[in-house]
């Protein structure tokens, strides 16, 4: 899929078919995260690919719907890097777009995961000094949501605000 088409088509998907995701596709998705822009080229990230049903069930506390995902990618950042939040966000968006390009649905789960960060870090064996920024459930979409977006005219400014 062409890049701009993936950007236009991407939507947060919160219902998935149970079909497992081939390892090659999961590697392609994480590879897209790995290649994101990153301040001073620090690349302060690690990605944990979870397919174990019992582990994914534990993510229910961040949203019952997450349990329907055949895979969840946990995004881990080294917060000693000055740009860790921006870097993590860039990596996550790259992965969401890669999911769309490959025909998968995904969702950036941060707001509902952060309050459980310590619990999820323990579950996944994340070192104490690192941050678990977000979970990215991935699967074949089982819904086709539409989302109201501001129009280009509402947000674009030429030369001055
Ligand atoms: C920083 C951030 C945190 C988010 N956290 C959650 C979350 O915890 N749970 C969730 O279901 N969606 C979460 N989302 C997804 C947003 O709700 C979603 O992107 C927004 O409603 C726009 O819909 P769209 O992604 O389909 O365009 C998050 C998105 C971002 C960028």
XYZ file of C-alpha atoms and ligand atoms in Angstrom:
192
model
C 0.000 0.000 0.000
C 1.227 3.446 -0.826
C 2.296 5.586 2.165
C -0.330 8.325 1.834
C -3.053 5.728 1.395
C -1.988 4.037 4.654
C -2.004 7.415 6.433
C -5.534 8.111 5.180
C -6.839 4.616 5.925
C -5.397 4.167 9.443
C -7.998 4.055 12.190
C -7.806 2.836 15.748
C -9.187 -0.702 15.695
C -10.470 -2.233 18.921
C -11.972 -5.501 17.654
C -9.901 -8.200 15.941
C -10.360 -11.555 14.267
C -8.552 -14.377 16.081
C -6.257 -15.280 13.152
C -2.621 -15.444 14.279
C -0.195 -13.008 12.672
C 2.772 -14.501 10.769
C 6.102 -13.840 12.476
C 7.394 -12.168 9.306
C 4.609 -9.551 9.461
C 5.277 -8.856 13.135
C 8.950 -8.349 12.294
C 8.005 -5.971 9.461
C 5.826 -3.950 11.852
C 8.533 -3.691 14.525
C 11.081 -2.883 11.840
C 8.963 0.137 10.878
C 9.172 1.278 14.517
C 12.920 0.709 14.634
C 13.422 2.938 11.579
C 11.555 5.969 12.971
C 13.143 9.388 13.316
C 14.864 9.719 16.688
C 16.520 12.656 18.444
C 20.333 12.516 18.090
C 19.860 9.036 16.617
C 19.661 7.639 20.180
C 17.086 4.971 19.236
C 16.095 4.573 22.899
C 13.532 1.850 22.262
C 12.819 -1.830 22.649
C 9.763 -3.676 21.409
C 8.276 -6.740 23.112
C 6.075 -8.846 20.843
C 3.529 -10.764 22.899
C 1.423 -13.568 21.437
C 0.947 -15.711 24.546
C -2.799 -15.777 25.292
C -2.366 -15.783 29.061
C -0.099 -12.725 28.936
C -2.424 -10.841 26.576
C -5.322 -11.628 28.933
C -3.436 -9.698 31.631
C -3.676 -6.545 29.509
C -7.469 -6.584 29.989
C -7.148 -4.019 32.751
C -6.172 -1.485 30.067
C -9.266 -2.378 27.996
C -11.281 -5.596 27.823
C -11.159 -5.457 24.005
C -7.355 -5.919 24.002
C -7.900 -9.596 24.791
C -9.209 -10.130 21.236
C -5.845 -9.150 19.730
C -3.685 -12.058 18.488
C -0.577 -9.991 19.215
C 0.360 -7.004 21.333
C 3.561 -5.007 20.911
C 4.771 -3.325 24.103
C 6.891 -0.231 23.467
C 9.721 0.265 25.964
C 11.767 3.470 26.160
C 14.965 4.549 27.869
C 13.854 7.804 29.495
C 17.445 8.973 30.003
C 17.307 10.022 26.360
C 16.205 13.681 26.087
C 13.706 12.945 23.327
C 12.311 9.664 24.575
C 8.638 10.691 24.409
C 8.939 12.066 20.873
C 10.993 9.062 19.763
C 8.503 6.628 21.226
C 5.608 8.458 19.559
C 7.369 8.404 16.184
C 8.055 4.677 16.491
C 4.466 3.928 17.493
C 2.981 5.914 14.596
C 5.330 4.167 12.155
C 4.092 0.803 13.461
C 0.415 1.830 13.212
C 0.991 2.787 9.577
C 2.876 -0.433 8.870
C -0.061 -2.375 10.346
C -2.487 -0.570 8.032
C -0.226 -1.128 5.024
C -0.169 -4.869 5.764
C -3.950 -5.043 6.228
C -3.932 -5.208 10.042
C -5.730 -3.074 12.547
C -3.989 -1.644 15.585
C -4.443 0.900 18.324
C -2.114 3.135 20.327
C -2.957 2.251 23.947
C -1.205 4.649 26.274
C -3.752 6.522 28.384
C -5.293 3.295 29.681
C -1.952 1.489 30.049
C 0.074 4.123 31.913
C -1.764 3.705 35.253
C -0.797 0.008 35.058
C 2.751 0.592 33.892
C 4.443 -1.050 36.896
C 2.114 -4.074 36.734
C 2.783 -4.529 33.000
C 6.543 -3.998 33.417
C 6.636 -6.804 35.992
C 4.559 -9.042 33.721
C 6.937 -8.486 30.788
C 10.206 -8.399 32.729
C 10.993 -4.796 31.752
C 14.019 -3.444 33.682
C 13.128 -1.008 36.486
C 14.930 1.926 34.840
C 12.942 1.747 31.608
C 9.493 3.112 30.748
C 6.669 1.093 29.257
C 5.169 3.806 27.072
C 2.343 2.058 25.269
C 0.771 -1.193 24.146
C -0.036 -1.689 20.463
C -2.556 -4.528 19.934
C -2.464 -5.879 16.371
C -4.873 -8.105 14.443
C -7.075 -8.431 11.407
C -9.802 -5.795 11.859
C -13.261 -7.010 12.855
C -14.780 -3.522 12.720
C -14.591 -0.541 10.360
C -14.934 2.565 12.493
C -15.092 6.059 11.066
C -13.742 8.993 13.032
C -14.587 12.665 12.743
C -11.457 14.575 11.810
C -10.958 18.309 11.657
C -10.903 19.454 8.063
C -7.706 20.609 6.406
C -9.214 24.093 6.202
C -9.679 24.146 9.984
C -6.057 23.411 10.771
C -3.941 24.728 7.914
C -2.458 28.213 8.138
C -0.387 29.888 5.487
C 2.484 32.130 6.506
C 0.916 33.202 9.884
C -1.491 31.621 12.417
C -1.057 9.326 23.009
C -2.252 8.473 22.688
C -2.813 7.684 23.682
C -3.907 6.856 23.382
N -4.378 6.030 24.364
C -5.421 5.225 24.087
C -5.898 4.335 25.080
O -5.360 4.252 26.182
N -6.929 3.528 24.758
C -7.527 3.552 23.522
O -8.477 2.799 23.300
N -7.102 4.403 22.546
C -6.056 5.235 22.801
N -5.582 6.069 21.822
C -6.222 6.091 20.488
C -7.084 7.347 20.308
O -8.251 7.236 21.085
C -7.397 7.530 18.813
O -6.193 7.705 18.084
C -8.321 8.733 18.570
O -9.600 8.509 19.112
C -8.473 9.060 17.073
O -8.982 7.924 16.370
P -8.174 7.271 15.149
O -6.887 6.721 15.724
O -9.056 6.192 14.619
O -7.896 8.355 14.165
C -4.471 6.860 22.079
C -3.886 7.647 21.087
C -2.772 8.423 21.368
C -2.117 9.207 20.262
